[in-house]
CSV table of C-alpha atoms in Angstrom, one decimal:
chain,number,residue,atom,x,y,z
L,112,MET,CA,-26.4,1.4,115.6
L,113,ALA,CA,-26.3,4.6,113.4
L,114,GLN,CA,-23.3,6.8,114.3
L,115,GLY,CA,-23.7,9.6,112.0
L,116,ALA,CA,-22.3,9.9,108.4
L,117,ALA,CA,-18.6,9.1,108.0
L,118,PRO,CA,-17.4,12.5,106.7
L,119,LEU,CA,-19.0,14.1,109.8
L,120,ARG,CA,-17.3,11.6,112.1
L,121,ARG,CA,-14.0,12.3,110.4
L,122,LEU,CA,-14.4,16.0,110.9
L,123,ALA,CA,-15.3,15.6,114.5
L,124,GLU,CA,-12.3,13.4,115.0
L,125,LYS,CA,-10.0,16.1,113.5
L,126,PHE,CA,-11.4,18.7,115.9
L,127,ALA,CA,-11.2,16.3,118.9
L,128,ARG,CA,-7.4,16.1,118.4
L,129,ILE,CA,-7.1,19.8,119.2
L,130,PRO,CA,-5.9,20.2,122.8
L,131,GLY,CA,-8.7,21.3,125.1
L,132,ILE,CA,-11.5,20.3,122.7
L,133,GLY,CA,-13.4,17.3,124.0
L,134,ARG,CA,-15.3,14.7,122.0
L,135,LYS,CA,-18.7,16.4,122.6
L,136,THR,CA,-17.4,19.9,121.6
L,137,ALA,CA,-15.7,18.4,118.5
L,138,GLN,CA,-19.0,16.8,117.5
L,139,ARG,CA,-21.0,20.0,118.1
L,140,MET,CA,-18.5,21.9,115.9
L,141,ALA,CA,-18.7,19.4,113.1
L,142,TYR,CA,-22.5,19.5,113.0
L,143,TYR,CA,-22.5,23.3,113.2
L,144,ILE,CA,-20.1,23.6,110.3
L,145,ILE,CA,-22.2,21.2,108.2
L,146,SER,CA,-25.4,23.2,109.0
L,147,LEU,CA,-23.9,26.4,107.6
L,148,PRO,CA,-24.6,27.6,104.1
L,149,ALA,CA,-22.0,26.1,101.7
L,150,GLU,CA,-20.1,29.4,101.2
L,151,GLU,CA,-19.7,29.9,104.9
L,152,SER,CA,-18.3,26.5,105.6
L,153,LYS,CA,-16.0,26.9,102.6
L,154,ALA,CA,-14.9,30.2,104.1
L,155,ILE,CA,-13.7,28.4,107.2
L,156,ALA,CA,-11.7,25.9,105.2
L,157,ASP,CA,-10.2,28.8,103.1
L,158,THR,CA,-9.3,30.7,106.2
L,159,ILE,CA,-7.4,27.7,107.6
L,160,LEU,CA,-5.5,27.3,104.3
L,161,GLU,CA,-4.8,31.1,104.0
L,162,ALA,CA,-3.5,31.2,107.6
L,163,CYS,CA,-1.2,28.2,107.1
L,164,ALA,CA,0.1,29.6,103.7
L,165,ASN,CA,0.8,33.1,105.0
L,166,ILE,CA,1.9,32.6,108.5
L,167,HIS,CA,5.5,31.8,109.4
L,168,ARG,CA,8.0,32.6,112.2
L,169,CYS,CA,9.4,36.1,112.5
L,170,ALA,CA,13.1,36.1,111.5
L,171,VAL,CA,14.1,37.6,114.8
L,172,CYS,CA,11.7,36.6,117.6
L,173,CYS,CA,10.1,33.5,116.1
L,174,ASP,CA,6.5,34.8,116.8
L,175,TYR,CA,4.0,34.1,114.1
L,176,THR,CA,3.8,36.8,111.4
L,177,GLU,CA,2.8,37.4,107.9
L,178,GLY,CA,5.8,39.6,107.0
L,179,GLU,CA,9.5,39.1,107.3
L,180,LEU,CA,9.4,40.6,110.8
L,181,CYS,CA,6.6,40.6,113.3
L,182,ALA,CA,4.8,43.9,114.3
L,183,VAL,CA,7.0,44.2,117.5
L,184,CYS,CA,10.4,43.5,115.9
L,185,ASP,CA,9.5,45.8,113.1
L,186,ASP,CA,8.6,48.7,115.5
L,187,ASP,CA,11.4,51.2,116.0
L,188,ARG,CA,9.8,52.4,119.2
L,189,ARG,CA,10.2,49.1,120.9
L,190,ASP,CA,13.4,48.7,123.0
L,191,LYS,CA,15.5,46.1,121.3
L,192,GLY,CA,17.8,45.9,124.3
L,193,VAL,CA,15.3,43.9,126.3
L,194,ILE,CA,14.0,40.4,125.3
L,195,CYS,CA,11.1,38.8,127.1
L,196,VAL,CA,11.3,35.0,126.6
L,197,VAL,CA,7.9,33.2,126.4
L,198,GLU,CA,6.9,29.6,125.6
L,199,GLN,CA,4.0,30.3,123.3
L,200,PRO,CA,2.8,33.1,121.0
L,201,GLN,CA,-0.4,33.3,123.1
L,202,ASP,CA,1.8,34.2,126.1
L,203,LEU,CA,3.2,37.1,124.1
L,204,LEU,CA,-0.4,38.4,123.4
L,205,ALA,CA,-1.1,38.1,127.2
L,206,ILE,CA,1.9,40.4,128.0
L,207,GLU,CA,1.0,42.8,125.2
L,208,ARG,CA,-2.5,43.2,126.7
L,209,THR,CA,-0.9,44.7,129.9
L,210,ARG,CA,0.4,47.6,127.7
L,211,GLU,CA,3.2,47.8,130.3
L,212,TYR,CA,6.0,46.2,128.3
L,213,ASN,CA,8.0,48.1,125.6
L,214,GLY,CA,10.8,45.6,124.9
L,215,THR,CA,10.9,42.7,122.3
L,216,TYR,CA,10.0,39.0,122.7
L,217,HIS,CA,11.4,35.7,122.0
L,218,VAL,CA,9.0,32.8,121.4
L,219,LEU,CA,10.4,29.4,122.3
L,220,HIS,CA,7.5,27.4,120.8
L,221,GLY,CA,7.6,25.0,123.8
L,222,ALA,CA,9.5,24.3,126.9
L,223,ILE,CA,12.3,21.8,127.7
L,224,SER,CA,10.6,18.6,128.8
L,225,PRO,CA,12.9,15.5,128.8
L,226,LEU,CA,9.9,13.3,129.6
L,227,ASP,CA,8.2,14.4,126.4
L,228,GLY,CA,11.4,14.2,124.4
L,229,ILE,CA,11.7,18.0,124.0
L,230,GLY,CA,15.2,19.3,124.4
L,231,PRO,CA,16.8,22.6,123.6
L,232,GLU,CA,17.1,21.6,119.9
L,233,GLN,CA,13.3,21.3,119.6
L,234,ILE,CA,12.6,24.9,120.8
L,235,THR,CA,14.2,28.1,119.5
L,236,VAL,CA,17.1,28.3,122.0
L,237,LYS,CA,19.7,28.6,119.2
L,238,GLU,CA,17.9,31.6,117.7
L,239,LEU,CA,17.7,33.2,121.2
L,240,LEU,CA,21.4,32.8,121.9
L,241,ALA,CA,22.3,34.3,118.5
L,242,ARG,CA,20.3,37.4,119.5
L,243,VAL,CA,21.9,37.6,122.9
L,244,ALA,CA,25.4,37.3,121.3
L,245,GLN,CA,24.8,40.4,119.3
L,246,ASP,CA,25.6,43.8,120.8
L,247,GLY,CA,23.0,45.8,122.5
L,248,VAL,CA,21.0,43.3,124.5
L,249,ARG,CA,20.9,44.4,128.2
L,250,GLU,CA,18.3,42.2,129.8
L,251,VAL,CA,16.5,38.9,129.1
L,252,ILE,CA,13.2,38.5,131.1
L,253,MET,CA,12.2,34.8,131.6
L,254,ALA,CA,8.5,34.7,131.2
L,255,THR,CA,8.1,31.0,130.8
L,256,ASP,CA,5.3,29.2,132.7
L,257,SER,CA,5.7,28.6,136.4
L,258,ASP,CA,5.3,24.9,136.1
L,259,THR,CA,8.2,22.4,136.1
L,260,GLU,CA,9.0,22.6,132.4
L,261,GLY,CA,8.9,26.4,132.5
L,262,GLU,CA,11.2,26.6,135.5
L,263,THR,CA,13.6,24.1,134.0
L,264,THR,CA,13.7,26.0,130.8
L,265,ALA,CA,14.2,29.4,132.6
L,266,MET,CA,17.1,27.9,134.6
L,267,TYR,CA,18.7,26.3,131.6
L,268,LEU,CA,18.6,29.5,129.5
L,269,SER,CA,19.7,31.6,132.4
L,270,LYS,CA,22.9,29.6,132.7
L,271,LEU,CA,23.6,29.9,129.0
L,272,ILE,CA,22.9,33.7,128.8
L,273,LYS,CA,24.7,35.0,131.9
L,274,PRO,CA,28.2,34.4,130.5
L,275,PHE,CA,27.4,37.0,127.8
L,276,GLY,CA,27.2,39.6,130.6
L,277,VAL,CA,23.5,40.1,130.0
L,278,LYS,CA,21.2,40.6,133.0
L,279,VAL,CA,18.6,37.7,133.3
L,280,THR,CA,15.4,38.3,135.3
L,281,ARG,CA,12.3,36.2,136.1
L,282,LEU,CA,8.7,37.3,136.4
L,283,ALA,CA,7.7,37.8,140.0
L,284,TYR,CA,5.9,35.0,141.8
L,285,GLY,CA,3.0,35.9,144.2
L,286,ILE,CA,-0.7,35.9,144.8
L,287,PRO,CA,-2.8,36.7,141.8
L,288,VAL,CA,-4.4,40.2,142.0
L,289,GLY,CA,-8.1,40.0,143.0
L,290,SER,CA,-7.8,36.5,144.4
L,291,ASP,CA,-9.0,35.2,147.7
L,292,LEU,CA,-6.0,34.6,150.0
L,293,GLN,CA,-7.5,31.5,151.6
L,294,TYR,CA,-7.5,29.7,148.3
L,295,ALA,CA,-3.9,30.4,147.4
L,296,ASP,CA,-1.7,27.3,147.4
L,297,GLU,CA,1.2,26.9,149.9
L,298,VAL,CA,3.9,27.3,147.3
L,299,THR,CA,2.5,30.4,145.8
L,300,LEU,CA,1.9,31.9,149.3
L,301,SER,CA,5.5,31.0,150.4
L,302,ARG,CA,6.9,32.7,147.3
L,303,ALA,CA,4.6,35.8,147.9
L,304,ILE,CA,6.0,36.1,151.5
L,305,GLU,CA,9.6,35.6,150.3
L,306,GLY,CA,9.1,38.3,147.7
L,307,ARG,CA,7.3,40.8,149.9
L,308,ARG,CA,8.0,44.5,149.3
L,309,ASP,CA,7.9,47.7,151.3
L,310,MET,CA,4.8,49.7,151.0
V,108,MET,CA,-0.1,46.6,121.0
V,109,ALA,CA,0.7,43.5,118.9
V,110,GLN,CA,-2.4,41.3,118.5
V,111,GLY,CA,-1.1,38.4,116.5
V,112,ALA,CA,-0.9,38.1,112.7
V,113,ALA,CA,-4.1,39.0,110.8
V,114,PRO,CA,-4.7,35.6,109.2
V,115,LEU,CA,-4.5,34.0,112.7
V,116,ARG,CA,-7.0,36.5,114.1
V,117,ARG,CA,-9.3,35.8,111.2
V,118,LEU,CA,-9.2,32.1,111.8
V,119,ALA,CA,-9.8,32.6,115.6
V,120,GLU,CA,-12.8,34.8,114.8
V,121,LYS,CA,-14.3,32.1,112.5
V,122,PHE,CA,-14.0,29.5,115.3
V,123,ALA,CA,-15.4,31.9,117.9
V,124,ARG,CA,-18.6,32.1,115.9
V,125,ILE,CA,-19.3,28.4,116.6
V,126,PRO,CA,-21.8,28.1,119.4
V,127,GLY,CA,-20.1,26.9,122.7
V,128,ILE,CA,-16.6,28.0,121.5
V,129,GLY,CA,-15.4,31.0,123.5
V,130,ARG,CA,-12.8,33.5,122.4
V,131,LYS,CA,-10.0,31.8,124.3
V,132,THR,CA,-10.7,28.4,122.9
V,133,ALA,CA,-11.0,29.8,119.4
V,134,GLN,CA,-7.6,31.4,119.8
V,135,ARG,CA,-6.1,28.2,121.1
V,136,MET,CA,-7.5,26.3,118.2
V,137,ALA,CA,-6.2,28.8,115.6
V,138,TYR,CA,-2.7,28.7,117.1
V,139,TYR,CA,-2.8,24.9,117.3
V,140,ILE,CA,-3.7,24.5,113.7
V,141,ILE,CA,-1.0,26.9,112.6
V,142,SER,CA,1.6,25.0,114.7
V,143,LEU,CA,0.8,21.7,112.8
V,144,PRO,CA,2.9,20.5,109.9
V,145,ALA,CA,1.4,21.9,106.6
V,146,GLU,CA,-0.1,18.6,105.5
V,147,GLU,CA,-2.0,18.2,108.7
V,148,SER,CA,-3.5,21.6,108.8
V,149,LYS,CA,-4.4,21.2,105.1
V,150,ALA,CA,-6.1,17.9,106.0
V,151,ILE,CA,-8.4,19.7,108.4
V,152,ALA,CA,-9.4,22.1,105.7
V,153,ASP,CA,-9.9,19.3,103.3
V,154,THR,CA,-12.0,17.3,105.8
V,155,ILE,CA,-14.3,20.4,106.2
V,156,LEU,CA,-14.7,20.7,102.4
V,157,GLU,CA,-15.2,17.0,102.0
V,158,ALA,CA,-17.9,16.8,104.7
V,159,CYS,CA,-19.8,19.8,103.2
V,160,ALA,CA,-19.6,18.4,99.7
V,161,ASN,CA,-20.8,14.9,100.6
V,162,ILE,CA,-23.2,15.4,103.4
V,163,HIS,CA,-26.9,16.2,102.7
V,164,ARG,CA,-30.2,15.4,104.2
V,165,CYS,CA,-31.7,11.9,104.0
V,166,ALA,CA,-34.6,11.9,101.6
V,167,VAL,CA,-36.9,10.4,104.2
V,168,CYS,CA,-35.9,11.4,107.8
V,169,CYS,CA,-33.8,14.5,107.0
V,170,ASP,CA,-30.8,13.3,109.1
V,171,TYR,CA,-27.4,14.0,107.6
V,172,THR,CA,-26.1,11.2,105.3
V,173,GLU,CA,-23.7,10.6,102.5
V,174,GLY,CA,-26.1,8.4,100.5
V,175,GLU,CA,-29.7,8.9,99.2
V,176,LEU,CA,-31.0,7.4,102.5
V,177,CYS,CA,-29.4,7.4,105.9
V,178,ALA,CA,-28.2,4.2,107.6
V,179,VAL,CA,-31.5,3.9,109.6
V,180,CYS,CA,-33.9,4.5,106.8
V,181,ASP,CA,-32.0,2.2,104.6
V,182,ASP,CA,-32.1,-0.7,107.2
V,183,ASP,CA,-34.9,-3.2,106.6
V,184,ARG,CA,-34.7,-4.4,110.2
V,185,ARG,CA,-35.8,-1.0,111.5
V,186,ASP,CA,-39.5,-0.6,112.2
V,187,LYS,CA,-40.8,1.9,109.7
V,188,GLY,CA,-44.1,2.2,111.5
V,189,VAL,CA,-42.6,4.2,114.4
V,190,ILE,CA,-41.1,7.6,113.9
V,191,CYS,CA,-39.1,9.3,116.7
V,192,VAL,CA,-39.0,13.1,116.2
V,193,VAL,CA,-35.9,14.9,117.3
V,194,GLU,CA,-34.7,18.5,117.0
V,195,GLN,CA,-31.0,17.8,116.0
V,196,PRO,CA,-29.0,15.0,114.4
V,197,GLN,CA,-27.0,14.8,117.6
V,198,ASP,CA,-30.2,13.9,119.5
V,199,LEU,CA,-30.7,11.0,117.1
V,200,LEU,CA,-27.1,9.8,118.0
V,201,ALA,CA,-27.9,10.0,121.7
V,202,ILE,CA,-31.0,7.8,121.3
V,203,GLU,CA,-29.1,5.3,119.1
V,204,ARG,CA,-26.5,5.0,121.9
V,205,THR,CA,-29.2,3.5,124.1
V,206,ARG,CA,-29.5,0.5,121.7
V,207,GLU,CA,-33.2,0.3,122.9
V,208,TYR,CA,-34.9,1.9,119.9
V,209,ASN,CA,-35.7,0.0,116.7
V,210,GLY,CA,-37.9,2.5,114.8
V,211,THR,CA,-37.0,5.3,112.5
V,212,TYR,CA,-36.4,9.0,113.1
V,213,HIS,CA,-37.3,12.4,111.8
V,214,VAL,CA,-34.9,15.3,112.3
V,215,LEU,CA,-36.6,18.7,112.5
V,216,HIS,CA,-33.3,20.7,112.3
V,217,GLY,CA,-34.6,23.0,115.0
V,218,ALA,CA,-37.6,23.8,117.1
V,219,ILE,CA,-40.4,26.3,116.7
V,220,SER,CA,-39.4,29.5,118.4
V,221,PRO,CA,-41.4,32.6,117.4
V,222,LEU,CA,-39.0,34.9,119.3
V,223,ASP,CA,-36.2,33.7,117.0
V,224,GLY,CA,-38.3,33.9,113.9
V,225,ILE,CA,-38.4,30.1,113.5
V,226,GLY,CA,-41.8,28.8,112.5
V,227,PRO,CA,-43.0,25.4,111.1
V,228,GLU,CA,-41.7,26.4,107.6
V,229,GLN,CA,-38.1,26.8,108.9
V,230,ILE,CA,-38.0,23.2,110.2
V,231,THR,CA,-38.9,19.9,108.5
V,232,VAL,CA,-42.6,19.8,109.5
V,233,LYS,CA,-43.8,19.4,105.9
V,234,GLU,CA,-41.6,16.4,105.4
V,235,LEU,CA,-42.8,14.8,108.6
V,236,LEU,CA,-46.5,15.2,107.7
V,237,ALA,CA,-45.8,13.7,104.3
V,238,ARG,CA,-44.4,10.6,106.0
V,239,VAL,CA,-47.3,10.4,108.5
V,240,ALA,CA,-49.9,10.7,105.7
V,241,GLN,CA,-48.5,7.6,104.1
V,242,ASP,CA,-49.9,4.2,105.2
V,243,GLY,CA,-48.1,2.2,107.9
V,244,VAL,CA,-47.1,4.8,110.4
V,245,ARG,CA,-48.5,3.6,113.8
V,246,GLU,CA,-46.8,5.9,116.3
V,247,VAL,CA,-44.9,9.1,116.4
V,248,ILE,CA,-42.7,9.6,119.5
V,249,MET,CA,-42.0,13.3,120.3
V,250,ALA,CA,-38.4,13.4,121.5
V,251,THR,CA,-37.9,17.2,121.2
V,252,ASP,CA,-36.0,18.9,124.1
V,253,SER,CA,-37.9,19.5,127.3
V,254,ASP,CA,-37.4,23.3,127.1
V,255,THR,CA,-40.1,25.8,126.0
V,256,GLU,CA,-39.3,25.5,122.3
V,257,GLY,CA,-39.2,21.7,122.4
V,258,GLU,CA,-42.5,21.6,124.3
V,259,THR,CA,-44.2,24.0,121.9
V,260,THR,CA,-43.0,22.1,118.9
V,261,ALA,CA,-44.2,18.7,120.4
V,262,MET,CA,-47.6,20.2,121.1
V,263,TYR,CA,-47.9,21.8,117.7
V,264,LEU,CA,-46.9,18.6,115.9
V,265,SER,CA,-49.1,16.4,118.0
V,266,LYS,CA,-52.2,18.5,117.0
V,267,LEU,CA,-51.3,18.1,113.3
V,268,ILE,CA,-50.5,14.4,113.5
V,269,LYS,CA,-53.4,13.1,115.6
V,270,PRO,CA,-56.1,13.7,112.9
V,271,PHE,CA,-54.3,11.1,110.8
V,272,GLY,CA,-55.3,8.5,113.4
V,273,VAL,CA,-51.7,8.0,114.4
V,274,LYS,CA,-50.7,7.5,118.1
V,275,VAL,CA,-48.5,10.4,119.4
V,276,THR,CA,-46.4,9.8,122.5
V,277,ARG,CA,-43.8,11.9,124.4
V,278,LEU,CA,-40.6,10.9,126.2
V,279,ALA,CA,-41.2,10.4,129.9
V,280,TYR,CA,-40.2,13.1,132.3
V,281,GLY,CA,-38.5,12.2,135.6
V,282,ILE,CA,-35.3,12.3,137.6
V,283,PRO,CA,-32.2,11.4,135.7
V,284,VAL,CA,-30.8,8.0,136.6
V,285,GLY,CA,-27.8,8.1,139.0
V,286,SER,CA,-28.6,11.7,140.1
V,287,ASP,CA,-28.9,13.0,143.6
V,288,LEU,CA,-32.5,13.6,144.5
V,289,GLN,CA,-31.7,16.7,146.6
V,290,TYR,CA,-30.4,18.5,143.5
V,291,ALA,CA,-33.4,17.8,141.3
V,292,ASP,CA,-35.3,20.9,140.4
V,293,GLU,CA,-39.0,21.3,141.5
V,294,VAL,CA,-40.5,20.9,138.1
V,295,THR,CA,-38.6,17.7,137.3
V,296,LEU,CA,-39.5,16.3,140.7
V,297,SER,CA,-43.2,17.2,140.3
V,298,ARG,CA,-43.2,15.5,136.9
V,299,ALA,CA,-41.4,12.4,138.4
V,300,ILE,CA,-44.1,12.1,141.1
V,301,GLU,CA,-46.9,12.6,138.6
V,302,GLY,CA,-45.4,9.9,136.4
V,303,ARG,CA,-44.6,7.4,139.2
V,304,ARG,CA,-45.0,3.7,138.4
V,305,ASP,CA,-45.8,0.5,140.3
V,306,MET,CA,-42.8,-1.5,141.3
């Protein structure tokens, strides 16, 4: 049974290891890249190498950046007294898209998950505490995911940060805007009732 | 508004150009690759370059291969008198997975689509006719897609091939095995009735 040329299979296997990319999508990607003119497929490889060579963690918030500091930490107009703690760089982008937040961030690059062998040492907890220990931080907003790992991480960090006399807050739970109430799960709905506000 | 480091954005944009990869998936891929150890991300780039450098079209059937001939064309046990015509290399893999077919293939690398500016010259029609013109070809099976472009291509090729005295067949239309009859569309169902067989 022919299974396609070996280099194509190897490429599809590489793509299939990316979380969220299934076997079929990985194969489609490999065949697509092969079908491109040579300079275009080479450009994809070059862009990967360029990104990996030039991207590192911001010296302050650990977000990915090309420079010494990321665009947020390097911006004098951002309030350095507020730190929003997120699990992943993509979470930071999601909050930036709201255009509502003017503080800084801290990217953990993961969440505490004992089952997966991820403890505080595997994420950027040490770097966060070093920032909190400095003068001037008034509030730390926990914007970790609302799953078990995210909650555990938020609780853990909260206990470490409060002794510094810094206010620790958590993103509000509730029903997503624009969603159909009948499809909201019980836990979300309970939290939404619990957190109800005067109107 | 921070939008992520430029090299990361460029990488995500490259991935987003791949058909079937949305903006979000492309971003997730870029961040995943960046998060890998340097040698692993470099390995992905190298695999792309290796695949593009070593893969070309089989001299006979135009499938992708590393050698002069692909595994099927190079196999003496395959019946060279039957050619199954497919649009894409992935279609060939799908037919191989049935383990039912022992002939050879011809990969068109597309289908005739005047609206997209794809005529017979843009796909491997010339190569197919050269094969049919040689002695020994008894049957050409049209296994192009069952959409408009695939049908048009099958009709077009059939008219060109029949004058050579070669039998031209088309894959059977009908209801997919294991599917729920009530969800079959009218056209498929009409074709299934039309093509009914004694049992």
